Amino acid sequence: MKDSIETGILQILEITVTEEMFAQFHGEVVHPVYSTASMVYHMECASRDLLLPYLETDEESAGASVSLTHSAPSPIGSKVVHEAKLVHLTPARATTEVVARNAEGIIGKGEVVQAIMPKHTMRNRLAHQKA
């Protein structure tokens, strides 16, 4: 990691809820609102975007864990802003707290942990696994 990274830095990701983001299972829409699965994805995106400028050329990050609470709905067309804040950093891990808000207020809160590793690490691990 580059020395310029510090805890407290922020990354914002704004999305507009589309039908593809609805809560659905096996192709059937259960609720026509922003799904928890989409929220997880966007929280991970915001957290990864936060780290990218600080990775060295030989480093990459990979999701290690996500935990969140999805507390309110967000309908189609609504804007959701995800704010990721770096709260803990070691040479091997970065932890962000992420808050998701729409016009009504907070709709979710979570924590994303990313592993930081040399670029060859994932390739080497996969080479030893069978499909």
Short mmCIF file of N, CA, C and O in Angstrom, two decimals:
data_model
loop_
_atom_site.label_atom_id
_atom_site.label_comp_id
_atom_site.label_asym_id
_atom_site.label_seq_id
_atom_site.Cartn_x
_atom_site.Cartn_y
_atom_site.Cartn_z
N MET A 1 0.84 -1.18 0.00
CA MET A 1 0.00 0.00 0.00
C MET A 1 0.89 1.24 0.00
O MET A 1 1.93 1.25 0.61
N LYS A 2 0.39 2.25 -0.67
CA LYS A 2 1.11 3.52 -0.69
C LYS A 2 1.00 4.18 0.68
O LYS A 2 -0.02 4.07 1.36
N ASP A 3 2.04 4.87 1.07
CA ASP A 3 2.09 5.51 2.38
C ASP A 3 1.05 6.61 2.55
O ASP A 3 0.71 6.99 3.66
N SER A 4 0.52 7.14 1.47
CA SER A 4 -0.42 8.26 1.54
C SER A 4 -1.81 7.85 2.03
O SER A 4 -2.63 8.72 2.35
N ILE A 5 -2.09 6.56 2.13
CA ILE A 5 -3.41 6.12 2.59
C ILE A 5 -3.51 6.33 4.10
O ILE A 5 -2.56 6.11 4.83
N GLU A 6 -4.68 6.80 4.54
CA GLU A 6 -4.92 7.03 5.96
C GLU A 6 -6.34 6.62 6.32
O GLU A 6 -7.25 6.75 5.50
N THR A 7 -6.51 6.14 7.54
CA THR A 7 -7.88 5.87 7.98
C THR A 7 -8.66 7.18 7.96
O THR A 7 -8.09 8.26 8.10
N GLY A 8 -9.94 7.06 7.74
CA GLY A 8 -10.81 8.23 7.67
C GLY A 8 -11.12 8.69 6.26
O GLY A 8 -12.04 9.48 6.07
N ILE A 9 -10.35 8.20 5.26
CA ILE A 9 -10.65 8.63 3.88
C ILE A 9 -12.01 8.07 3.46
O ILE A 9 -12.46 7.05 3.96
N LEU A 10 -12.65 8.79 2.54
CA LEU A 10 -14.01 8.44 2.12
C LEU A 10 -14.07 8.17 0.62
O LEU A 10 -13.30 8.74 -0.15
N GLN A 11 -15.03 7.34 0.24
CA GLN A 11 -15.35 7.11 -1.17
C GLN A 11 -16.87 7.11 -1.29
O GLN A 11 -17.56 6.46 -0.48
N ILE A 12 -17.40 7.81 -2.27
CA ILE A 12 -18.84 7.89 -2.50
C ILE A 12 -19.18 7.15 -3.79
O ILE A 12 -18.52 7.34 -4.81
N LEU A 13 -20.22 6.34 -3.74
CA LEU A 13 -20.76 5.69 -4.94
C LEU A 13 -22.26 5.97 -4.95
O LEU A 13 -22.97 5.61 -4.00
N GLU A 14 -22.74 6.61 -6.01
CA GLU A 14 -24.16 6.90 -6.14
C GLU A 14 -24.74 6.05 -7.27
O GLU A 14 -24.16 5.98 -8.35
N ILE A 15 -25.88 5.42 -7.00
CA ILE A 15 -26.54 4.61 -8.02
C ILE A 15 -28.02 5.02 -8.08
O ILE A 15 -28.54 5.64 -7.16
N THR A 16 -28.66 4.65 -9.17
CA THR A 16 -30.11 4.82 -9.31
C THR A 16 -30.71 3.42 -9.39
O THR A 16 -30.25 2.58 -10.18
N VAL A 17 -31.69 3.14 -8.57
CA VAL A 17 -32.30 1.81 -8.51
C VAL A 17 -33.02 1.51 -9.82
O VAL A 17 -33.83 2.30 -10.30
N THR A 18 -32.67 0.35 -10.40
CA THR A 18 -33.29 -0.14 -11.63
C THR A 18 -33.98 -1.48 -11.35
O THR A 18 -33.77 -2.09 -10.29
N GLU A 19 -34.76 -1.95 -12.31
CA GLU A 19 -35.44 -3.24 -12.15
C GLU A 19 -34.46 -4.38 -11.94
O GLU A 19 -34.77 -5.34 -11.22
N GLU A 20 -33.27 -4.30 -12.54
CA GLU A 20 -32.27 -5.36 -12.38
C GLU A 20 -31.80 -5.48 -10.93
O GLU A 20 -31.26 -6.50 -10.53
N MET A 21 -32.01 -4.43 -10.13
CA MET A 21 -31.58 -4.42 -8.73
C MET A 21 -32.68 -4.86 -7.77
O MET A 21 -32.48 -4.88 -6.56
N PHE A 22 -33.85 -5.23 -8.29
CA PHE A 22 -34.97 -5.64 -7.45
C PHE A 22 -34.65 -6.94 -6.69
O PHE A 22 -33.88 -7.78 -7.15
N ALA A 23 -35.32 -7.11 -5.56
CA ALA A 23 -35.23 -8.34 -4.79
C ALA A 23 -35.93 -9.44 -5.57
O ALA A 23 -37.14 -9.37 -5.81
N GLN A 24 -35.14 -10.43 -6.00
CA GLN A 24 -35.72 -11.52 -6.79
C GLN A 24 -34.98 -12.82 -6.52
O GLN A 24 -33.81 -12.83 -6.16
N PHE A 25 -35.71 -13.90 -6.71
CA PHE A 25 -35.16 -15.23 -6.51
C PHE A 25 -35.60 -16.11 -7.67
O PHE A 25 -36.79 -16.14 -8.00
N HIS A 26 -34.64 -16.78 -8.28
CA HIS A 26 -34.91 -17.67 -9.42
C HIS A 26 -35.68 -16.94 -10.52
O HIS A 26 -36.58 -17.50 -11.13
N GLY A 27 -35.33 -15.66 -10.72
CA GLY A 27 -35.94 -14.88 -11.79
C GLY A 27 -37.29 -14.27 -11.45
O GLY A 27 -37.88 -13.58 -12.28
N GLU A 28 -37.81 -14.53 -10.25
CA GLU A 28 -39.11 -13.98 -9.87
C GLU A 28 -38.91 -12.83 -8.88
O GLU A 28 -38.29 -13.00 -7.83
N VAL A 29 -39.44 -11.65 -9.24
CA VAL A 29 -39.34 -10.48 -8.36
C VAL A 29 -40.23 -10.71 -7.14
O VAL A 29 -41.43 -10.98 -7.27
N VAL A 30 -39.63 -10.60 -5.97
CA VAL A 30 -40.35 -10.77 -4.72
C VAL A 30 -40.84 -9.42 -4.21
O VAL A 30 -41.97 -9.29 -3.75
N HIS A 31 -39.97 -8.43 -4.31
CA HIS A 31 -40.31 -7.06 -3.92
C HIS A 31 -39.71 -6.12 -4.96
O HIS A 31 -38.52 -6.23 -5.26
N PRO A 32 -40.46 -5.19 -5.50
CA PRO A 32 -39.93 -4.27 -6.51
C PRO A 32 -39.17 -3.10 -5.86
O PRO A 32 -39.52 -1.93 -6.01
N VAL A 33 -38.13 -3.44 -5.11
CA VAL A 33 -37.28 -2.47 -4.42
C VAL A 33 -35.82 -2.93 -4.49
O VAL A 33 -35.53 -4.07 -4.86
N TYR A 34 -34.92 -2.04 -4.13
CA TYR A 34 -33.49 -2.30 -4.09
C TYR A 34 -33.21 -3.50 -3.20
O TYR A 34 -33.61 -3.54 -2.03
N SER A 35 -32.55 -4.50 -3.75
CA SER A 35 -32.33 -5.74 -3.03
C SER A 35 -31.11 -5.68 -2.12
O SER A 35 -30.18 -4.89 -2.32
N THR A 36 -31.11 -6.55 -1.14
CA THR A 36 -29.95 -6.68 -0.25
C THR A 36 -28.73 -7.14 -1.05
O THR A 36 -27.62 -6.66 -0.81
N ALA A 37 -28.93 -8.04 -1.99
CA ALA A 37 -27.81 -8.51 -2.82
C ALA A 37 -27.18 -7.36 -3.58
O ALA A 37 -25.94 -7.25 -3.69
N SER A 38 -28.00 -6.46 -4.12
CA SER A 38 -27.47 -5.29 -4.82
C SER A 38 -26.74 -4.36 -3.86
O SER A 38 -25.70 -3.78 -4.20
N MET A 39 -27.27 -4.22 -2.65
CA MET A 39 -26.61 -3.37 -1.67
C MET A 39 -25.23 -3.92 -1.31
O MET A 39 -24.26 -3.17 -1.21
N VAL A 40 -25.14 -5.24 -1.13
CA VAL A 40 -23.83 -5.86 -0.86
C VAL A 40 -22.87 -5.53 -2.00
O VAL A 40 -21.73 -5.11 -1.76
N TYR A 41 -23.30 -5.72 -3.22
CA TYR A 41 -22.46 -5.45 -4.39
C TYR A 41 -21.98 -4.00 -4.39
O TYR A 41 -20.78 -3.73 -4.58
N HIS A 42 -22.88 -3.06 -4.18
CA HIS A 42 -22.50 -1.65 -4.24
C HIS A 42 -21.63 -1.24 -3.06
O HIS A 42 -20.74 -0.39 -3.20
N MET A 43 -21.84 -1.84 -1.89
CA MET A 43 -20.95 -1.56 -0.76
C MET A 43 -19.55 -2.08 -1.06
O MET A 43 -18.55 -1.41 -0.75
N GLU A 44 -19.46 -3.25 -1.67
CA GLU A 44 -18.14 -3.77 -2.06
C GLU A 44 -17.49 -2.89 -3.12
O GLU A 44 -16.29 -2.63 -3.06
N CYS A 45 -18.27 -2.42 -4.08
CA CYS A 45 -17.74 -1.53 -5.12
C CYS A 45 -17.17 -0.26 -4.52
O CYS A 45 -16.05 0.17 -4.86
N ALA A 46 -17.92 0.39 -3.62
CA ALA A 46 -17.45 1.63 -3.00
C ALA A 46 -16.17 1.38 -2.21
O ALA A 46 -15.23 2.18 -2.27
N SER A 47 -16.12 0.26 -1.51
CA SER A 47 -14.93 -0.06 -0.70
C SER A 47 -13.72 -0.35 -1.58
O SER A 47 -12.61 0.08 -1.28
N ARG A 48 -13.93 -1.06 -2.66
CA ARG A 48 -12.83 -1.35 -3.58
C ARG A 48 -12.35 -0.06 -4.27
O ARG A 48 -11.15 0.17 -4.38
N ASP A 49 -13.29 0.77 -4.71
CA ASP A 49 -12.92 2.04 -5.34
C ASP A 49 -12.09 2.90 -4.40
O ASP A 49 -11.19 3.63 -4.84
N LEU A 50 -12.38 2.83 -3.10
CA LEU A 50 -11.61 3.58 -2.11
C LEU A 50 -10.15 3.13 -2.11
O LEU A 50 -9.24 3.96 -2.03
N LEU A 51 -9.92 1.84 -2.20
CA LEU A 51 -8.55 1.29 -2.11
C LEU A 51 -7.73 1.43 -3.39
O LEU A 51 -6.51 1.57 -3.33
N LEU A 52 -8.38 1.36 -4.55
CA LEU A 52 -7.64 1.28 -5.82
C LEU A 52 -6.53 2.30 -5.99
O LEU A 52 -5.43 1.93 -6.41
N PRO A 53 -6.73 3.57 -5.67
CA PRO A 53 -5.65 4.54 -5.90
C PRO A 53 -4.43 4.32 -5.00
O PRO A 53 -3.37 4.88 -5.27
N TYR A 54 -4.59 3.52 -3.96
CA TYR A 54 -3.51 3.34 -2.99
C TYR A 54 -2.78 2.01 -3.12
O TYR A 54 -1.80 1.76 -2.43
N LEU A 55 -3.25 1.14 -4.02
CA LEU A 55 -2.57 -0.13 -4.23
C LEU A 55 -1.30 0.09 -5.05
O LEU A 55 -1.30 0.88 -6.00
N GLU A 56 -0.26 -0.62 -4.69
CA GLU A 56 0.97 -0.60 -5.49
C GLU A 56 0.71 -1.38 -6.78
O GLU A 56 -0.24 -2.16 -6.87
N THR A 57 1.56 -1.22 -7.76
CA THR A 57 1.33 -1.88 -9.06
C THR A 57 1.35 -3.40 -8.96
O THR A 57 0.76 -4.07 -9.79
N ASP A 58 2.00 -3.95 -7.95
CA ASP A 58 2.07 -5.40 -7.79
C ASP A 58 1.04 -5.93 -6.78
O ASP A 58 1.09 -7.09 -6.40
N GLU A 59 0.08 -5.09 -6.37
CA GLU A 59 -0.92 -5.49 -5.37
C GLU A 59 -2.32 -5.53 -5.98
O GLU A 59 -2.60 -4.86 -6.96
N GLU A 60 -3.17 -6.32 -5.32
CA GLU A 60 -4.59 -6.33 -5.64
C GLU A 60 -5.36 -6.55 -4.35
O GLU A 60 -4.78 -6.92 -3.33
N SER A 61 -6.65 -6.33 -4.42
CA SER A 61 -7.49 -6.59 -3.25
C SER A 61 -8.56 -7.61 -3.65
O SER A 61 -8.91 -7.74 -4.82
N ALA A 62 -9.05 -8.31 -2.63
CA ALA A 62 -10.12 -9.29 -2.84
C ALA A 62 -11.04 -9.23 -1.63
O ALA A 62 -10.57 -9.07 -0.50
N GLY A 63 -12.32 -9.35 -1.87
CA GLY A 63 -13.27 -9.35 -0.77
C GLY A 63 -13.00 -10.49 0.20
O GLY A 63 -12.79 -11.62 -0.22
N ALA A 64 -13.00 -10.17 1.48
CA ALA A 64 -12.78 -11.18 2.51
C ALA A 64 -14.05 -11.40 3.34
O ALA A 64 -14.35 -12.53 3.72
N SER A 65 -14.77 -10.32 3.61
CA SER A 65 -16.05 -10.47 4.33
C SER A 65 -16.90 -9.22 4.15
O SER A 65 -16.38 -8.13 3.91
N VAL A 66 -18.20 -9.43 4.25
CA VAL A 66 -19.18 -8.34 4.21
C VAL A 66 -20.23 -8.66 5.26
O VAL A 66 -20.71 -9.78 5.34
N SER A 67 -20.57 -7.64 6.05
CA SER A 67 -21.72 -7.78 6.95
C SER A 67 -22.52 -6.49 6.83
O SER A 67 -21.94 -5.41 6.70
N LEU A 68 -23.83 -6.63 6.80
CA LEU A 68 -24.64 -5.42 6.68
C LEU A 68 -26.03 -5.64 7.25
O LEU A 68 -26.49 -6.76 7.41
N THR A 69 -26.65 -4.51 7.51
CA THR A 69 -28.05 -4.48 7.90
C THR A 69 -28.77 -3.63 6.87
O THR A 69 -28.37 -2.49 6.62
N HIS A 70 -29.79 -4.21 6.25
CA HIS A 70 -30.60 -3.51 5.25
C HIS A 70 -31.88 -3.12 5.97
O HIS A 70 -32.73 -3.97 6.23
N SER A 71 -32.03 -1.83 6.28
CA SER A 71 -33.08 -1.41 7.21
C SER A 71 -34.30 -0.72 6.59
O SER A 71 -35.30 -0.53 7.29
N ALA A 72 -34.24 -0.34 5.32
CA ALA A 72 -35.38 0.35 4.72
C ALA A 72 -35.38 0.13 3.21
O ALA A 72 -34.32 -0.06 2.61
N PRO A 73 -36.56 0.20 2.58
CA PRO A 73 -36.64 -0.02 1.14
C PRO A 73 -36.24 1.21 0.34
O PRO A 73 -36.23 2.33 0.85
N SER A 74 -35.94 0.97 -0.92
CA SER A 74 -35.65 2.06 -1.86
C SER A 74 -36.26 1.66 -3.20
O SER A 74 -35.85 0.66 -3.80
N PRO A 75 -37.25 2.43 -3.69
CA PRO A 75 -37.98 2.04 -4.89
C PRO A 75 -37.24 2.35 -6.19
O PRO A 75 -36.23 3.06 -6.20
N ILE A 76 -37.77 1.85 -7.28
CA ILE A 76 -37.20 2.09 -8.60
C ILE A 76 -37.07 3.60 -8.83
O ILE A 76 -37.93 4.39 -8.44
N GLY A 77 -35.96 3.99 -9.44
CA GLY A 77 -35.71 5.38 -9.76
C GLY A 77 -35.10 6.20 -8.64
O GLY A 77 -34.65 7.32 -8.86
N SER A 78 -35.08 5.65 -7.43
CA SER A 78 -34.50 6.40 -6.32
C SER A 78 -32.98 6.38 -6.40
O SER A 78 -32.38 5.45 -6.93
N LYS A 79 -32.37 7.42 -5.88
CA LYS A 79 -30.91 7.52 -5.81
C LYS A 79 -30.48 6.94 -4.47
O LYS A 79 -31.07 7.25 -3.43
N VAL A 80 -29.44 6.12 -4.50
CA VAL A 80 -28.86 5.58 -3.28
C VAL A 80 -27.38 5.97 -3.28
O VAL A 80 -26.66 5.72 -4.25
N VAL A 81 -26.97 6.62 -2.21
CA VAL A 81 -25.59 7.03 -2.04
C VAL A 81 -24.93 6.12 -1.01
O VAL A 81 -25.44 5.99 0.11
N HIS A 82 -23.81 5.50 -1.42
CA HIS A 82 -23.04 4.63 -0.54
C HIS A 82 -21.77 5.38 -0.16
O HIS A 82 -21.00 5.77 -1.04
N GLU A 83 -21.56 5.58 1.12
CA GLU A 83 -20.37 6.27 1.60
C GLU A 83 -19.51 5.27 2.36
O GLU A 83 -19.90 4.76 3.41
N ALA A 84 -18.33 4.97 1.79
CA ALA A 84 -17.39 4.05 2.41
C ALA A 84 -16.30 4.85 3.11
O ALA A 84 -15.74 5.78 2.54
N LYS A 85 -16.01 4.47 4.34
CA LYS A 85 -14.98 5.14 5.14
C LYS A 85 -13.98 4.09 5.62
O LYS A 85 -14.37 3.08 6.21
N LEU A 86 -12.70 4.33 5.36
CA LEU A 86 -11.65 3.42 5.83
C LEU A 86 -11.49 3.58 7.33
O LEU A 86 -11.19 4.67 7.81
N VAL A 87 -11.72 2.49 8.07
CA VAL A 87 -11.67 2.57 9.53
C VAL A 87 -10.53 1.76 10.14
O VAL A 87 -10.16 1.99 11.29
N HIS A 88 -9.97 0.81 9.39
CA HIS A 88 -8.87 0.01 9.93
C HIS A 88 -8.02 -0.47 8.77
O HIS A 88 -8.54 -0.90 7.74
N LEU A 89 -6.71 -0.42 8.95
CA LEU A 89 -5.80 -0.81 7.88
C LEU A 89 -4.58 -1.52 8.46
O LEU A 89 -3.98 -1.05 9.43
N THR A 90 -4.26 -2.68 7.90
CA THR A 90 -3.01 -3.38 8.17
C THR A 90 -2.38 -3.66 6.81
O THR A 90 -3.03 -3.46 5.78
N PRO A 91 -1.16 -4.14 6.77
CA PRO A 91 -0.57 -4.45 5.46
C PRO A 91 -1.36 -5.50 4.67
O PRO A 91 -1.27 -5.55 3.45
N ALA A 92 -2.16 -6.32 5.36
CA ALA A 92 -2.87 -7.40 4.68
C ALA A 92 -4.38 -7.21 4.60
O ALA A 92 -5.06 -7.96 3.89
N ARG A 93 -4.94 -6.22 5.30
CA ARG A 93 -6.39 -6.05 5.33
C ARG A 93 -6.79 -4.59 5.41
O ARG A 93 -6.14 -3.79 6.07
N ALA A 94 -7.92 -4.29 4.78
CA ALA A 94 -8.51 -2.96 4.87
C ALA A 94 -9.98 -3.14 5.24
O ALA A 94 -10.69 -3.94 4.61
N THR A 95 -10.44 -2.41 6.24
CA THR A 95 -11.82 -2.49 6.68
C THR A 95 -12.49 -1.15 6.47
O THR A 95 -11.97 -0.11 6.88
N THR A 96 -13.65 -1.18 5.82
CA THR A 96 -14.43 0.04 5.61
C THR A 96 -15.80 -0.12 6.26
O THR A 96 -16.36 -1.22 6.29
N GLU A 97 -16.30 0.98 6.77
CA GLU A 97 -17.69 1.06 7.19
C GLU A 97 -18.43 1.77 6.07
O GLU A 97 -17.94 2.78 5.55
N VAL A 98 -19.58 1.23 5.69
CA VAL A 98 -20.33 1.79 4.58
C VAL A 98 -21.76 2.10 5.03
O VAL A 98 -22.40 1.27 5.68
N VAL A 99 -22.22 3.29 4.67
CA VAL A 99 -23.60 3.70 4.95
C VAL A 99 -24.28 3.95 3.62
O VAL A 99 -23.72 4.63 2.75
N ALA A 100 -25.49 3.40 3.45
CA ALA A 100 -26.29 3.62 2.24
C ALA A 100 -27.49 4.48 2.61
O ALA A 100 -28.20 4.19 3.58
N ARG A 101 -27.69 5.56 1.82
CA ARG A 101 -28.79 6.49 2.08
C ARG A 101 -29.58 6.75 0.80
O ARG A 101 -29.00 6.80 -0.28
N ASN A 102 -30.88 6.94 0.96
CA ASN A 102 -31.69 7.49 -0.13
C ASN A 102 -32.29 8.81 0.36
O ASN A 102 -31.88 9.31 1.42
N ALA A 103 -33.22 9.37 -0.35
CA ALA A 103 -33.80 10.66 0.02
C ALA A 103 -34.50 10.63 1.38
O ALA A 103 -34.66 11.66 2.03
N GLU A 104 -34.91 9.45 1.81
CA GLU A 104 -35.62 9.31 3.08
C GLU A 104 -34.68 9.16 4.27
O GLU A 104 -35.09 9.30 5.41
N GLY A 105 -33.41 8.82 4.01
CA GLY A 105 -32.45 8.63 5.10
C GLY A 105 -31.65 7.35 4.92
O GLY A 105 -31.53 6.82 3.82
N ILE A 106 -31.12 6.86 6.02
CA ILE A 106 -30.27 5.66 5.98
C ILE A 106 -31.12 4.44 5.68
O ILE A 106 -32.16 4.22 6.31
N ILE A 107 -30.67 3.65 4.69
CA ILE A 107 -31.37 2.41 4.34
C ILE A 107 -30.51 1.18 4.63
O ILE A 107 -30.99 0.05 4.56
N GLY A 108 -29.24 1.39 4.94
CA GLY A 108 -28.37 0.27 5.24
C GLY A 108 -27.03 0.72 5.80
O GLY A 108 -26.58 1.83 5.53
N LYS A 109 -26.45 -0.16 6.60
CA LYS A 109 -25.11 0.06 7.15
C LYS A 109 -24.37 -1.26 7.08
O LYS A 109 -24.96 -2.33 7.26
N GLY A 110 -23.06 -1.16 6.83
CA GLY A 110 -22.30 -2.39 6.76
C GLY A 110 -20.82 -2.20 6.95
O GLY A 110 -20.33 -1.07 7.12
N GLU A 111 -20.13 -3.33 6.93
CA GLU A 111 -18.68 -3.36 7.02
C GLU A 111 -18.16 -4.28 5.94
O GLU A 111 -18.68 -5.38 5.74
N VAL A 112 -17.13 -3.81 5.22
CA VAL A 112 -16.51 -4.60 4.16
C VAL A 112 -15.02 -4.76 4.52
O VAL A 112 -14.36 -3.77 4.82
N VAL A 113 -14.55 -6.00 4.49
CA VAL A 113 -13.13 -6.27 4.72
C VAL A 113 -12.54 -6.79 3.41
O VAL A 113 -13.11 -7.70 2.79
N GLN A 114 -11.43 -6.19 3.00
CA GLN A 114 -10.72 -6.63 1.80
C GLN A 114 -9.33 -7.12 2.17
O GLN A 114 -8.64 -6.48 2.97
N ALA A 115 -8.96 -8.23 1.59
CA ALA A 115 -7.59 -8.72 1.74
C ALA A 115 -6.73 -8.00 0.71
O ALA A 115 -7.16 -7.78 -0.42
N ILE A 116 -5.53 -7.64 1.12
CA ILE A 116 -4.58 -6.99 0.22
C ILE A 116 -3.43 -7.97 0.03
O ILE A 116 -2.88 -8.49 1.00
N MET A 117 -3.10 -8.24 -1.23
CA MET A 117 -2.11 -9.29 -1.52
C MET A 117 -1.36 -8.99 -2.80
O MET A 117 -1.83 -8.19 -3.62
N PRO A 118 -0.23 -9.67 -2.99
CA PRO A 118 0.46 -9.56 -4.28
C PRO A 118 -0.45 -10.10 -5.39
O PRO A 118 -1.24 -11.02 -5.17
N LYS A 119 -0.34 -9.54 -6.59
CA LYS A 119 -1.22 -9.93 -7.70
C LYS A 119 -1.15 -11.42 -8.02
O LYS A 119 -2.15 -12.00 -8.42
N HIS A 120 -0.02 -12.05 -7.84
CA HIS A 120 0.12 -13.46 -8.20
C HIS A 120 -0.56 -14.40 -7.19
O HIS A 120 -0.76 -15.58 -7.48
N THR A 121 -0.91 -13.92 -6.01
CA THR A 121 -1.43 -14.79 -4.96
C THR A 121 -2.70 -15.52 -5.38
O THR A 121 -2.80 -16.74 -5.23
N MET A 122 -3.68 -14.80 -5.90
CA MET A 122 -4.94 -15.44 -6.29
C MET A 122 -4.72 -16.43 -7.42
O MET A 122 -5.25 -17.55 -7.39
N ARG A 123 -3.93 -16.04 -8.41
CA ARG A 123 -3.63 -16.94 -9.53
C ARG A 123 -2.98 -18.23 -9.02
O ARG A 123 -3.36 -19.33 -9.42
N ASN A 124 -2.05 -18.11 -8.10
CA ASN A 124 -1.37 -19.29 -7.54
C ASN A 124 -2.33 -20.17 -6.75
O ASN A 124 -2.27 -21.40 -6.85
N ARG A 125 -3.21 -19.56 -5.98
CA ARG A 125 -4.18 -20.34 -5.22
C ARG A 125 -5.13 -21.10 -6.14
O ARG A 125 -5.49 -22.25 -5.89
N LEU A 126 -5.58 -20.43 -7.19
CA LEU A 126 -6.50 -21.07 -8.14
C LEU A 126 -5.83 -22.19 -8.92
O LEU A 126 -6.49 -23.18 -9.28
N ALA A 127 -4.54 -22.07 -9.19
CA ALA A 127 -3.83 -23.10 -9.95
C ALA A 127 -3.82 -24.43 -9.23
O ALA A 127 -3.72 -25.48 -9.86
N HIS A 128 -3.97 -24.42 -7.91
CA HIS A 128 -3.93 -25.65 -7.12
C HIS A 128 -5.31 -26.26 -6.89
O HIS A 128 -5.42 -27.31 -6.30
N GLN A 129 -6.33 -25.60 -7.37
CA GLN A 129 -7.70 -26.10 -7.17
C GLN A 129 -8.21 -26.74 -8.45
O GLN A 129 -7.88 -26.34 -9.55
N LYS A 130 -9.05 -27.73 -8.27
CA LYS A 130 -9.67 -28.38 -9.40
C LYS A 130 -11.05 -27.80 -9.62
O LYS A 130 -11.74 -27.43 -8.69
N ALA A 131 -11.48 -27.77 -10.88
CA ALA A 131 -12.80 -27.24 -11.22
C ALA A 131 -13.89 -28.18 -10.79
O ALA A 131 -13.75 -29.32 -10.62
#
